[in-house]
DNA sequence: GACTCGCGTGGAAACGCTTCCATAACCAAC
DNA sequence: GTTGGTTATGGAAGCGTTTCCACGCGAGTC
């Protein structure tokens, strides 16, 4: 016996067949006499036998591994804190079930090549992290029948992919509504990256809520961003040189809100005294820096956890029904938005307003 | 043919043997006539054949996968920015070589169980992320002959593990020296987590450098921390209520330095006017928050890149020689340390001082 | 015309495991 | 003594590749 011991070696040492060893080592020892069981276990232990998981996967046609796939768009993991949080949730669900994770970071936009990397028998299913519009990851059906769950993007139904994500529309509506109820009427908006569905969903909810309150959306206050802090700075530059300013700006994510805040600091514009700012995501950066940014929080860990759960369900039952799970965002009120602003004028009729998701820190 | 097409299916369609298909698909087409090659490629393409990587791994006895193993101590990935940066470097090296990554997060301290998870044939080698003292990961030799490289911990030779890490001692010596050259004489220190080798290395370098300059190390200014921001706060509490204070405090990492800074802000103690602070790591948090913390920077991405390189070398050549690679830290001078402090008294003889690692941001 | 040689191709044995099914031995029942 | 039913164990066929080696054949050499 050279190299790592195999079933054969254990069987030889225990004086039985490999079937017997295999069965006993898989916990089917009730089939055998006690002394046999004991002999086999002892032999295995003495040899330091460890089942070869590759061979096992081949025989079982299951790898007990799931892939976590980053979109080629943001293939760099660094500072992708969203992926981290989600990954933690996935791990939490997977570990007790003895599943492992394979990290896949395609670096091309050719869907055939991407799916060759993903669906080559090495994983039982995949979690797609925040696929964007036009991503090769979404050319899924042509190339693969692998169970798949997407997180961080609420995909339109036609993609036929299960997704787990924050309920962007409801959350942004909640935030907008809350801002309005604080008395704000002149509201600006920094849009997210146009390739992200979330950007459109957040913008749409904003516009709808404004309409609901009969408030005008002024297009010169709708700034195009791309979810990066720098684009928040640019938005601030563009907005703050206008003669007429909104009293509050909603950024489609925290990063842009922070860029905006930064530029305000540069210009020595007091927040929230001269202008209010709100974000979206309750990013870890904001939390950790202790920036008092009013924003929407959601449990990214839970997103990962649910994704893993859903994926395993799909794998085990073969159920391929795409299913959308939206989790609630929670309004986190901090100090970046002036409250009770111009209350006198806040006499718009009260709409039905879900009290859920109230402030907490 | 049900399920995914296999070599057999392709061979049947191309009217040849599976050997032929296998050879051609592996690029050994020079062995065959052109028309054969073309037929096989066409058949493969038409069937959408993708080699099963599990079967391939079994036959080749190589998985083309390396494991990235987190220490059970910090099995949560979240906010482990170090792991992120390193992972990115690893990925950068591995991707062009068609290696994949398996993420392994053991959750127990039983070394046998841990190594069963790691060395079960599913990976060709492992990168251990910052193993701490007493980690089951380091009980390596008893359980496995897998090629292994550690990063983020400079392990003592007896572990027989290759490691790639910042040169903690040199970097901390550089920092200490620089602080002394700014005129500081009364210097405090916040120690890192006692289970991390780096903590001891950094402390040792500090003490040695102080001795080199004949400066006393006052034990009441040596605060015990654990690398967390909170422990930096506690250290500040402990230090700042003393009647006599150092003019500068070196924290063994940036997180603790930030905790320290935070407490200074709470107490309205001006930095660096009333007390100076330096960190170590140039953590992404500090960078991103724009905190003007003087610190030591090193290229964590490069650490990952080198680790992957080294690991692949070990895998491919079978070379098991443990080899230590220390990369240079770079002093980053920002504004948290008062410079030219009490220059009048700074008349200690100039030591040999490497000018490398000058300030940059 | 027997010999070698290279070329193109295929057979078949691994790789290490799982699992279906057969077998053998034993006992009880008729 | 045949049957039937347990119980304990082993044989062997996969799983989908890779790879070593052998085979048949036509061309070149003596």
XYZ file of C-alpha atoms (C1' of nucleotides) in Angstrom:
782
model
C 0.000 0.000 0.000
C 1.619 3.153 -1.210
C -0.049 6.527 -1.112
C -3.231 7.074 0.742
C -5.079 4.007 1.975
C -8.163 3.041 0.039
C -11.167 0.914 0.742
C -9.201 -2.067 -0.532
C -6.497 -1.573 2.010
C -8.960 -1.348 4.816
C -10.811 -4.400 3.554
C -7.598 -6.372 3.309
C -6.620 -5.454 6.815
C -10.019 -6.190 8.260
C -10.266 -9.416 6.274
C -13.500 -8.647 4.503
C -14.767 -7.213 1.246
C -14.764 -3.578 0.273
C -18.532 -3.661 0.168
C -18.537 -4.450 3.847
C -16.133 -1.642 4.630
C -18.037 0.808 2.524
C -21.315 -0.071 4.163
C -20.000 0.087 7.666
C -18.158 3.329 7.116
C -21.343 4.836 5.803
C -23.173 3.936 8.964
C -24.958 0.852 7.756
C -23.361 -1.216 10.469
C -26.677 -2.725 11.583
C -26.263 -5.075 8.633
C -23.234 -6.703 10.169
C -22.152 -8.601 13.230
C -20.694 -6.519 15.969
C -17.247 -8.014 15.796
C -17.055 -7.375 12.061
C -18.060 -3.767 12.573
C -15.472 -3.333 15.213
C -12.751 -4.903 13.108
C -13.509 -2.671 10.187
C -13.583 0.477 12.258
C -10.335 -0.456 13.866
C -8.663 -1.208 10.559
C -9.878 2.085 9.153
C -8.620 3.960 12.111
C -5.268 2.263 12.186
C -4.635 3.013 8.550
C -5.854 6.553 8.895
C -8.318 5.889 6.129
C -10.202 8.821 4.700
C -12.728 8.273 1.936
C -11.723 9.855 -1.318
C -14.403 12.370 -2.006
C -13.731 12.546 -5.716
C -14.356 8.865 -6.183
C -17.375 9.131 -3.970
C -18.762 11.984 -5.993
C -18.287 10.049 -9.186
C -20.033 6.996 -7.853
C -22.839 8.871 -6.190
C -23.291 11.367 -8.956
C -23.457 14.066 -6.309
C -20.564 16.219 -5.220
C -21.927 17.735 -2.033
C -20.467 20.974 -3.246
C -22.189 24.083 -4.376
C -20.694 26.812 -6.461
C -20.741 30.460 -5.554
C -20.407 32.407 -8.727
C -19.416 36.030 -8.939
C -20.502 38.031 -11.901
C -17.588 38.692 -14.252
C -18.518 42.360 -13.857
C -17.316 42.365 -10.283
C -15.001 39.416 -10.335
C -12.695 41.051 -7.886
C -13.818 39.941 -4.498
C -12.070 42.716 -2.640
C -14.379 45.012 -0.841
C -17.373 43.247 -2.209
C -18.816 43.220 1.240
C -22.152 42.131 -0.049
C -20.664 38.896 -1.285
C -19.005 38.402 2.067
C -22.125 38.705 4.077
C -24.008 36.442 1.744
C -21.202 33.930 1.720
C -21.297 33.788 5.480
C -24.979 33.004 5.390
C -24.441 30.329 2.799
C -21.680 28.774 4.834
C -23.802 28.802 7.927
C -26.463 26.788 6.215
C -24.146 24.484 4.369
C -21.653 23.508 7.000
C -23.881 21.405 9.206
C -25.018 19.621 6.079
C -21.502 18.785 5.037
C -21.657 20.669 1.829
C -18.640 22.502 0.599
C -18.244 25.612 -1.429
C -16.452 26.149 -4.664
C -15.723 29.717 -5.517
C -16.108 30.488 -9.174
C -15.019 33.762 -10.669
C -15.476 33.664 -14.410
C -13.322 36.159 -16.174
C -14.879 36.149 -19.598
C -18.182 37.229 -21.020
C -18.579 34.221 -23.247
C -21.500 32.351 -21.745
C -20.427 29.006 -23.161
C -17.022 29.313 -21.533
C -18.528 30.562 -18.301
C -20.911 27.670 -18.071
C -18.247 25.197 -18.955
C -16.491 26.368 -15.845
C -19.598 26.223 -13.758
C -21.437 23.152 -14.909
C -18.784 20.514 -15.414
C -19.987 18.086 -12.838
C -18.030 19.577 -10.005
C -20.971 21.149 -8.232
C -24.557 20.216 -7.526
C -25.907 23.717 -7.832
C -24.894 27.334 -7.937
C -25.588 30.595 -6.192
C -25.171 33.519 -8.528
C -24.069 36.643 -6.746
C -25.777 39.741 -8.046
C -25.887 38.993 -11.754
C -26.328 42.135 -13.809
C -28.201 42.719 -17.015
C -26.579 40.980 -19.927
C -24.454 38.839 -17.703
C -23.339 35.569 -19.230
C -24.502 33.980 -16.009
C -28.039 34.531 -17.111
C -27.657 32.688 -20.409
C -28.162 29.823 -18.137
C -30.829 27.730 -19.705
C -29.029 27.273 -22.974
C -26.084 25.679 -21.321
C -27.099 23.964 -18.195
C -29.811 22.346 -16.172
C -28.029 22.940 -12.937
C -30.125 24.108 -10.000
C -29.440 27.790 -9.642
C -30.374 30.557 -7.239
C -29.553 34.210 -7.673
C -29.059 36.644 -4.838
C -28.713 40.388 -4.832
C -30.661 40.818 -8.025
C -34.396 40.493 -8.299
C -34.586 39.050 -11.771
C -37.578 39.351 -14.050
C -39.590 36.169 -14.254
C -38.526 35.310 -17.767
C -35.100 34.263 -16.590
C -36.644 31.372 -14.758
C -34.202 31.656 -11.904
C -35.073 31.583 -8.242
C -33.905 34.677 -6.503
C -33.515 35.921 -2.984
C -33.114 39.616 -2.494
C -34.226 42.583 -0.501
C -37.580 43.917 -1.579
C -36.148 46.945 -3.278
C -39.381 48.545 -4.309
C -41.134 48.329 -1.000
C -38.067 49.430 0.885
C -37.410 52.429 -1.300
C -41.071 53.348 -1.138
C -40.887 53.180 2.631
C -37.848 55.393 2.709
C -39.310 57.909 0.311
C -42.552 58.004 2.193
C -40.783 58.509 5.474
C -38.765 61.369 4.041
C -41.931 62.964 2.766
C -43.537 62.573 6.128
C -40.646 64.415 7.652
C -41.892 67.324 5.633
C -39.610 67.149 2.641
C -41.120 68.074 -0.689
C -38.158 68.905 -2.859
C -36.426 65.575 -3.241
C -33.470 64.630 -5.374
C -32.353 61.149 -6.312
C -29.075 59.545 -7.289
C -29.641 56.557 -9.494
C -27.661 53.359 -9.316
C -25.749 51.473 -11.945
C -28.003 51.096 -14.951
C -27.056 47.453 -15.463
C -28.401 46.501 -12.049
C -32.022 45.656 -11.781
C -32.009 47.026 -8.281
C -31.153 50.468 -9.619
C -34.266 50.522 -11.718
C -36.417 49.045 -9.010
C -35.293 51.641 -6.522
C -35.784 54.477 -8.948
C -39.187 53.199 -9.938
C -40.323 52.986 -6.346
C -39.097 56.496 -5.746
C -40.998 57.878 -8.701
C -44.120 55.974 -7.820
C -44.117 57.175 -4.264
C -43.567 60.737 -5.340
C -46.509 60.384 -7.676
C -48.580 58.926 -4.905
C -48.034 62.097 -2.928
C -48.509 64.306 -5.943
C -44.984 65.567 -5.675
C -43.115 66.519 -8.826
C -39.985 64.634 -9.788
C -37.602 67.212 -11.149
C -35.355 65.623 -13.708
C -32.479 67.987 -13.005
C -32.457 66.499 -9.536
C -32.346 62.931 -10.848
C -28.640 62.262 -11.050
C -27.100 59.292 -12.778
C -24.732 57.336 -10.586
C -23.228 53.876 -10.777
C -23.291 52.777 -7.135
C -19.688 53.861 -6.596
C -18.695 56.499 -4.042
C -17.052 58.479 -6.822
C -20.283 58.675 -8.703
C -21.815 60.059 -5.522
C -19.215 62.788 -5.528
C -19.939 63.563 -9.155
C -23.635 63.671 -8.464
C -22.986 66.109 -5.665
C -20.897 68.334 -7.916
C -23.595 68.312 -10.497
C -26.406 68.962 -8.090
C -24.884 71.447 -5.734
C -24.057 73.994 -8.364
C -27.689 74.296 -9.352
C -29.418 77.465 -8.265
C -32.340 75.692 -6.733
C -31.677 72.700 -4.516
C -33.777 69.898 -3.100
C -34.015 69.733 0.669
C -33.070 66.068 0.634
C -31.286 63.685 -1.704
C -31.957 59.965 -1.760
C -29.076 57.938 -3.035
C -29.784 54.504 -4.450
C -27.075 53.105 -2.218
C -24.889 54.044 0.711
C -21.695 54.265 -1.244
C -23.050 57.052 -3.378
C -24.574 58.703 -0.332
C -21.139 58.695 1.224
C -19.601 60.212 -1.858
C -22.262 62.839 -1.700
C -21.583 63.489 1.973
C -17.908 63.740 1.280
C -18.419 66.410 -1.327
C -20.700 68.275 1.025
C -17.923 68.279 3.571
C -15.509 69.564 0.982
C -17.874 72.405 0.159
C -18.642 72.898 3.837
C -22.286 72.291 3.318
C -23.796 71.149 6.567
C -25.756 67.889 6.603
C -28.579 67.729 7.472
C -28.836 71.450 8.209
C -28.523 72.710 4.674
C -29.280 69.514 2.820
C -30.379 66.068 3.933
C -29.088 62.780 2.572
C -30.329 59.220 2.786
C -28.776 56.028 1.507
C -29.771 52.464 0.915
C -28.141 49.229 2.039
C -26.834 50.114 5.474
C -23.435 49.184 4.207
C -20.893 47.843 6.596
C -18.714 50.816 5.806
C -21.322 53.180 7.082
C -21.945 51.098 10.153
C -18.327 50.803 10.986
C -17.452 54.412 10.337
C -20.287 55.433 12.542
C -21.591 57.779 9.874
C -25.066 58.844 10.914
C -26.638 58.016 7.590
C -30.326 57.311 7.415
C -30.724 54.287 5.213
C -32.405 50.966 4.571
C -31.008 47.914 6.254
C -31.475 44.306 5.343
C -30.100 41.055 6.539
C -27.598 39.961 3.941
C -26.577 37.007 6.006
C -30.131 35.803 5.854
C -30.163 36.251 2.117
C -27.268 33.834 1.881
C -28.808 31.457 4.326
C -32.093 31.349 2.466
C -30.343 31.016 -0.848
C -28.449 27.979 0.337
C -31.613 26.515 1.781
C -33.531 27.075 -1.403
C -30.731 25.686 -3.520
C -30.436 22.530 -1.481
C -34.138 22.091 -1.722
C -33.934 22.344 -5.481
C -31.070 19.913 -5.583
C -32.656 17.360 -3.369
C -36.175 17.431 -4.687
C -35.373 18.290 -8.273
C -37.955 21.023 -7.982
C -36.978 23.530 -10.633
C -39.751 25.991 -10.018
C -38.256 29.433 -9.921
C -39.387 31.131 -6.781
C -38.832 34.668 -5.690
C -38.149 35.495 -2.077
C -38.048 39.115 -1.106
C -36.962 40.022 2.333
C -37.942 43.178 4.094
C -35.773 46.203 4.273
C -35.791 48.099 7.521
C -35.659 51.851 7.729
C -32.766 52.917 9.906
C -33.207 56.476 11.020
C -29.983 58.229 11.847
C -29.179 61.903 11.652
C -28.526 62.640 8.013
C -32.079 63.622 7.260
C -33.637 66.690 8.824
C -36.787 65.608 10.582
C -39.940 67.560 11.117
C -38.743 69.706 8.258
C -41.106 72.542 7.409
C -43.811 70.646 9.159
C -46.247 73.429 8.560
C -46.514 72.517 4.928
C -46.747 68.807 5.504
C -50.437 68.585 5.104
C -50.635 66.091 2.308
C -53.288 63.497 3.037
C -51.940 60.554 4.939
C -51.659 57.505 2.703
C -51.927 53.954 3.887
C -48.565 53.536 5.380
C -47.174 50.307 6.627
C -45.900 50.915 10.110
C -43.670 47.870 9.770
C -40.034 48.644 9.358
C -40.033 51.488 11.796
C -36.882 53.101 12.975
C -34.353 51.175 14.873
C -30.654 51.311 15.108
C -28.407 9.225 -24.244
C -30.072 10.606 -21.170
C -28.513 13.175 -18.897
C -25.368 14.945 -19.856
C -23.441 13.623 -22.830
C -20.316 11.656 -22.047
C -17.278 10.664 -23.983
C -19.136 7.573 -25.131
C -21.885 9.619 -26.646
C -19.458 11.761 -28.533
C -17.511 8.732 -29.678
C -20.678 7.051 -30.895
C -21.698 10.090 -32.849
C -18.267 10.624 -34.333
C -17.958 6.939 -35.105
C -14.743 6.356 -33.265
C -13.480 5.203 -29.889
C -13.569 7.170 -26.675
C -9.807 7.128 -26.605
C -9.790 9.082 -29.805
C -12.276 11.582 -28.500
C -10.425 11.965 -25.256
C -7.128 12.530 -26.997
C -8.462 15.011 -29.453
C -10.391 16.938 -26.846
C -7.235 17.200 -24.836
C -5.417 18.774 -27.705
C -3.523 15.742 -28.913
C -5.060 16.070 -32.330
C -1.723 15.782 -34.098
C -2.086 12.066 -33.563
C -5.059 11.858 -35.849
C -6.071 12.573 -39.384
C -7.608 15.951 -39.974
C -11.019 14.675 -40.933
C -11.193 12.564 -37.783
C -10.321 15.557 -35.661
C -12.927 17.640 -37.327
C -15.596 14.980 -36.941
C -14.890 14.604 -33.261
C -14.906 18.308 -32.596
C -18.132 18.671 -34.464
C -19.774 15.815 -32.594
C -18.632 17.262 -29.289
C -19.957 20.632 -30.167
C -23.270 19.370 -31.455
C -23.896 17.400 -28.301
C -22.768 20.227 -26.096
C -20.300 17.880 -24.513
C -18.450 19.104 -21.430
C -15.901 16.842 -19.771
C -16.910 15.730 -16.333
C -14.302 17.171 -14.072
C -14.954 14.721 -11.272
C -14.210 11.732 -13.459
C -11.220 13.532 -14.831
C -9.915 14.273 -11.371
C -10.281 10.659 -10.407
C -8.451 9.394 -13.446
C -5.731 12.004 -13.318
C -5.318 11.959 -9.605
C -5.276 15.721 -9.694
C -8.226 17.951 -9.043
C -6.926 21.281 -10.304
C -8.457 22.754 -7.211
C -6.800 24.284 -4.248
C -8.360 24.784 -0.869
C -8.419 28.062 0.974
C -8.775 27.276 4.614
C -9.861 29.733 7.252
C -8.796 29.166 10.806
C -11.715 27.980 12.919
C -10.903 30.929 15.157
C -12.153 33.366 12.561
C -14.340 31.109 10.530
C -16.708 33.944 9.821
C -15.587 35.489 6.639
C -17.436 38.730 7.181
C -15.221 41.711 7.458
C -12.156 39.567 7.283
C -10.766 41.956 4.773
C -7.387 40.371 5.004
C -8.761 37.123 3.658
C -10.444 39.019 0.854
C -7.342 40.714 -0.351
C -5.378 37.513 -0.186
C -8.122 35.599 -1.929
C -8.049 38.068 -4.753
C -4.359 37.550 -5.193
C -4.797 33.810 -5.147
C -7.531 34.002 -7.722
C -5.444 36.213 -9.932
C -2.714 33.629 -10.040
C -4.958 30.629 -10.304
C -7.455 31.663 -12.917
C -5.190 31.710 -15.930
C -3.964 28.308 -14.883
C -7.456 26.880 -14.727
C -7.316 26.051 -11.096
C -10.356 26.446 -8.970
C -10.818 27.311 -5.366
C -12.589 25.426 -2.684
C -13.413 27.391 0.388
C -13.012 25.448 3.569
C -14.171 26.759 6.894
C -13.695 24.138 9.548
C -15.880 24.692 12.536
C -14.282 22.367 15.023
C -10.988 22.265 16.831
C -10.498 18.562 16.395
C -7.535 18.313 14.049
C -8.506 14.877 12.760
C -11.920 16.135 11.763
C -10.501 19.290 10.287
C -8.029 17.418 8.159
C -10.625 14.943 7.061
C -12.438 17.886 5.592
C -9.352 19.314 4.010
C -7.418 16.337 2.758
C -9.994 14.027 1.297
C -8.766 14.045 -2.235
C -10.788 17.031 -3.292
C -7.906 19.470 -3.461
C -4.312 19.368 -4.581
C -3.040 21.739 -1.945
C -4.162 24.274 0.610
C -3.558 27.859 1.582
C -4.047 28.361 5.289
C -5.251 31.818 6.123
C -3.612 33.233 9.230
C -3.454 30.130 11.411
C -3.082 31.003 15.067
C -1.173 29.286 17.813
C -2.725 25.981 18.713
C -4.820 25.897 15.594
C -5.828 22.440 14.455
C -4.637 23.514 11.035
C -1.106 23.257 12.250
C -1.394 19.662 13.375
C -0.843 19.138 9.761
C 1.903 16.617 9.499
C 0.150 13.996 11.547
C -2.763 13.899 9.214
C -1.734 14.838 5.775
C 0.999 15.124 3.217
C -0.847 17.726 1.263
C 1.182 20.644 -0.044
C 0.398 23.564 2.211
C 1.225 27.234 2.380
C 0.309 29.569 5.191
C -0.277 33.267 4.797
C -0.727 35.995 7.371
C 1.231 34.148 9.998
C 4.972 33.824 10.014
C 5.240 30.401 11.560
C 8.247 29.128 13.462
C 10.348 26.723 11.451
C 9.334 23.655 13.396
C 5.937 23.617 11.787
C 7.545 22.831 8.479
C 5.056 24.934 6.570
C 5.895 27.411 3.875
C 4.645 30.830 4.717
C 4.179 34.131 3.007
C 3.669 37.144 5.189
C 4.688 40.693 5.790
C 8.010 41.018 7.531
C 6.496 42.010 10.832
C 9.700 42.555 12.729
C 11.429 44.721 10.186
C 8.326 46.741 9.522
C 7.609 47.385 13.169
C 11.232 48.270 13.731
C 11.031 50.737 10.884
C 7.922 52.300 12.301
C 9.334 52.530 15.805
C 12.549 53.979 14.519
C 10.743 56.560 12.481
C 8.658 57.587 15.448
C 11.791 57.952 17.523
C 13.368 60.028 14.820
C 10.398 62.329 14.954
C 11.575 63.111 18.447
C 9.326 60.854 20.455
C 10.864 59.279 23.518
C 7.906 58.298 25.638
C 6.263 55.584 23.601
C 3.347 53.346 24.465
C 2.341 50.148 22.729
C -0.888 48.222 22.293
C -0.208 44.550 21.858
C -2.111 42.309 19.493
C -3.942 39.064 20.081
C -1.650 36.784 22.042
C -2.481 33.765 19.915
C -1.150 35.436 16.806
C 2.509 35.117 16.060
C 2.402 38.510 14.453
C 1.456 40.048 17.776
C 4.595 38.744 19.382
C 6.761 39.595 16.434
C 5.534 43.155 16.386
C 5.977 43.567 20.098
C 9.433 42.055 20.003
C 10.530 44.409 17.263
C 9.207 47.330 19.231
C 11.100 46.353 22.345
C 14.254 45.660 20.438
C 14.175 48.983 18.690
C 13.543 50.808 21.930
C 16.525 49.037 23.429
C 18.607 49.943 20.419
C 17.937 53.597 21.166
C 18.388 53.144 24.883
C 14.826 54.132 25.492
C 12.973 52.603 28.407
C 9.901 50.478 27.756
C 7.457 51.347 30.489
C 5.261 48.384 31.247
C 2.308 50.493 32.302
C 2.304 51.796 28.752
C 2.321 48.317 27.258
C -1.370 47.598 26.902
C -2.809 44.216 26.094
C -5.150 44.229 23.117
C -6.522 41.551 20.845
C -6.469 43.262 17.449
C -10.113 44.316 17.758
C -11.195 47.954 17.706
C -12.875 47.433 21.049
C -9.631 46.371 22.603
C -8.155 49.605 21.261
C -10.845 51.504 23.099
C -10.122 49.603 26.276
C -6.433 50.250 25.912
C -7.164 53.935 25.539
C -9.311 53.927 28.655
C -6.581 52.221 30.567
C -3.813 54.421 29.301
C -5.420 57.803 29.267
C -6.297 57.816 32.918
C -2.682 57.460 33.907
C -1.065 60.553 35.308
C 1.914 60.406 33.015
C 1.318 59.750 29.349
C 3.482 58.735 26.432
C 3.695 61.205 23.563
C 2.859 58.488 21.081
C 1.165 55.114 21.123
C 1.938 52.404 18.617
C -0.875 49.974 18.102
C -0.051 46.531 16.783
C -2.731 46.978 14.159
C -4.961 49.614 12.643
C -8.162 48.334 14.172
C -6.851 48.931 17.661
C -5.417 52.268 16.602
C -8.862 53.231 15.413
C -10.416 52.181 18.677
C -7.835 54.269 20.403
C -8.569 57.251 18.176
C -12.239 56.849 18.785
C -11.793 56.992 22.521
C -9.565 60.032 22.132
C -12.350 61.716 20.251
C -14.788 60.810 22.983
C -12.489 62.357 25.562
C -11.774 65.275 23.250
C -8.101 64.563 23.263
C -6.584 66.007 20.131
C -4.537 63.738 17.918
C -1.731 64.297 17.196
C -1.588 67.513 19.221
C -1.881 65.989 22.653
C -1.019 62.413 21.811
C 0.142 60.689 18.652
C -1.033 57.332 17.358
C 0.302 54.946 14.777
C -1.158 51.713 13.486
C -0.044 48.734 11.486
C -1.609 47.110 8.395
C -2.957 50.079 6.504
C -6.301 48.435 6.731
C -8.836 49.033 4.041
C -11.090 50.597 6.645
C -8.565 53.264 7.361
C -7.909 53.882 3.719
C -11.508 54.127 2.839
C -12.488 56.262 5.782
C -9.702 58.617 4.956
C -8.453 58.522 8.500
C -5.018 60.116 8.529
C -3.396 57.277 10.400
C 0.317 56.732 10.092
C 0.810 53.036 9.621
C 2.586 50.227 7.816
C 1.264 49.129 4.497
C 1.827 45.890 2.690
C 0.535 44.315 -0.432
C -1.899 41.664 0.668
C -2.875 40.918 -2.872
C 0.724 40.044 -3.552
C 0.759 37.784 -0.526
C -2.065 35.799 -2.045
C -0.472 35.797 -5.443
C 2.822 34.531 -4.108
C 1.115 31.956 -1.953
C -0.693 30.510 -4.927
C 2.486 30.536 -6.931
C 4.411 28.802 -4.225
C 1.672 26.262 -3.667
C 1.452 25.362 -7.324
C 5.167 24.980 -7.411
C 4.988 22.580 -4.504
C 2.185 20.658 -6.130
C 3.821 20.379 -9.489
C 7.341 19.624 -8.411
C 6.566 17.742 -5.241
C 9.059 20.009 -3.542
C 8.059 19.974 0.099
C 10.747 22.261 1.393
C 9.163 24.778 3.666
C 10.211 28.203 2.553
C 9.555 31.516 4.167
C 8.815 34.567 2.103
C 8.601 37.861 3.902
C 7.454 40.854 2.002
C 8.340 44.403 2.899
C 6.093 46.652 4.819
C 6.041 50.270 3.752
C 5.788 53.117 6.171
C 2.858 55.318 5.290
C 3.186 58.686 6.955
C -0.078 60.437 7.511
C -1.003 62.957 10.162
C -1.650 60.967 13.295
C 1.907 61.258 14.584
C 3.332 64.583 15.577
C 6.494 65.080 13.588
C 9.581 66.961 14.584
C 8.308 66.505 18.089
C 10.518 68.088 20.759
C 13.246 68.023 18.216
C 15.570 69.734 20.637
C 15.925 66.548 22.600
C 16.271 64.314 19.597
C 19.976 64.008 19.737
C 20.279 60.250 19.980
C 22.965 58.995 17.652
C 21.633 58.222 14.206
C 21.444 54.447 13.665
C 21.712 52.780 10.307
C 18.320 53.408 8.944
C 16.989 51.993 5.755
C 15.558 54.827 3.755
C 13.413 52.351 1.855
C 9.791 52.502 2.694
C 9.530 56.238 2.694
C 6.228 57.943 2.974
C 3.642 57.586 0.330
C -0.062 57.545 0.320
C 9.735 -11.008 -49.872
C 10.867 -10.664 -44.985
C 11.933 -6.820 -42.032
C 11.314 -2.686 -39.632
C 9.083 1.632 -38.878
C 5.701 5.132 -38.183
C 1.037 6.284 -38.330
C -3.775 6.188 -36.970
C -6.729 3.979 -33.998
C -8.928 1.191 -30.400
C -9.016 -2.123 -26.238
C -8.904 -2.302 -21.743
C -7.207 -1.469 -17.267
C -7.029 1.651 -14.069
C -8.822 5.657 -10.556
C -11.695 4.645 -5.582
C -15.990 4.442 -4.510
C -21.366 3.002 -4.286
C -24.907 -0.144 -4.772
C -27.669 -3.709 -6.700
C -28.053 -8.283 -6.393
C -26.520 -12.964 -5.502
C -25.064 -16.313 -2.395
C -24.383 -18.978 1.640
C -25.582 -20.299 5.996
C -28.761 -20.883 9.305
C -33.225 -21.615 11.468
C -38.196 -22.470 11.681
C -42.147 -24.352 9.721
C -44.669 -27.532 7.109
C -36.590 -32.858 3.275
C -38.302 -29.306 0.894
C -39.606 -24.604 1.351
C -39.289 -19.956 2.936
C -37.366 -16.329 5.469
C -33.759 -14.318 7.871
C -29.116 -12.619 8.449
C -24.315 -11.746 7.100
C -21.330 -11.122 3.411
C -19.257 -10.675 -1.180
C -19.221 -10.148 -6.461
C -19.346 -7.205 -9.861
C -21.103 -3.562 -12.621
C -21.101 0.796 -12.854
C -19.637 6.292 -12.481
C -16.709 9.132 -16.830
C -12.277 9.834 -17.512
C -7.107 8.984 -18.716
C -3.449 6.426 -20.496
C -0.621 2.494 -21.508
C -0.096 -0.547 -24.876
C -1.261 -3.381 -28.769
C -2.897 -3.865 -33.324
C -3.250 -3.434 -38.399
C -1.505 -1.367 -42.272
C 1.115 0.736 -45.886
C 5.742 2.434 -47.079
C 10.502 2.193 -47.081
C 14.858 -0.725 -46.582
C 17.987 -4.455 -47.405
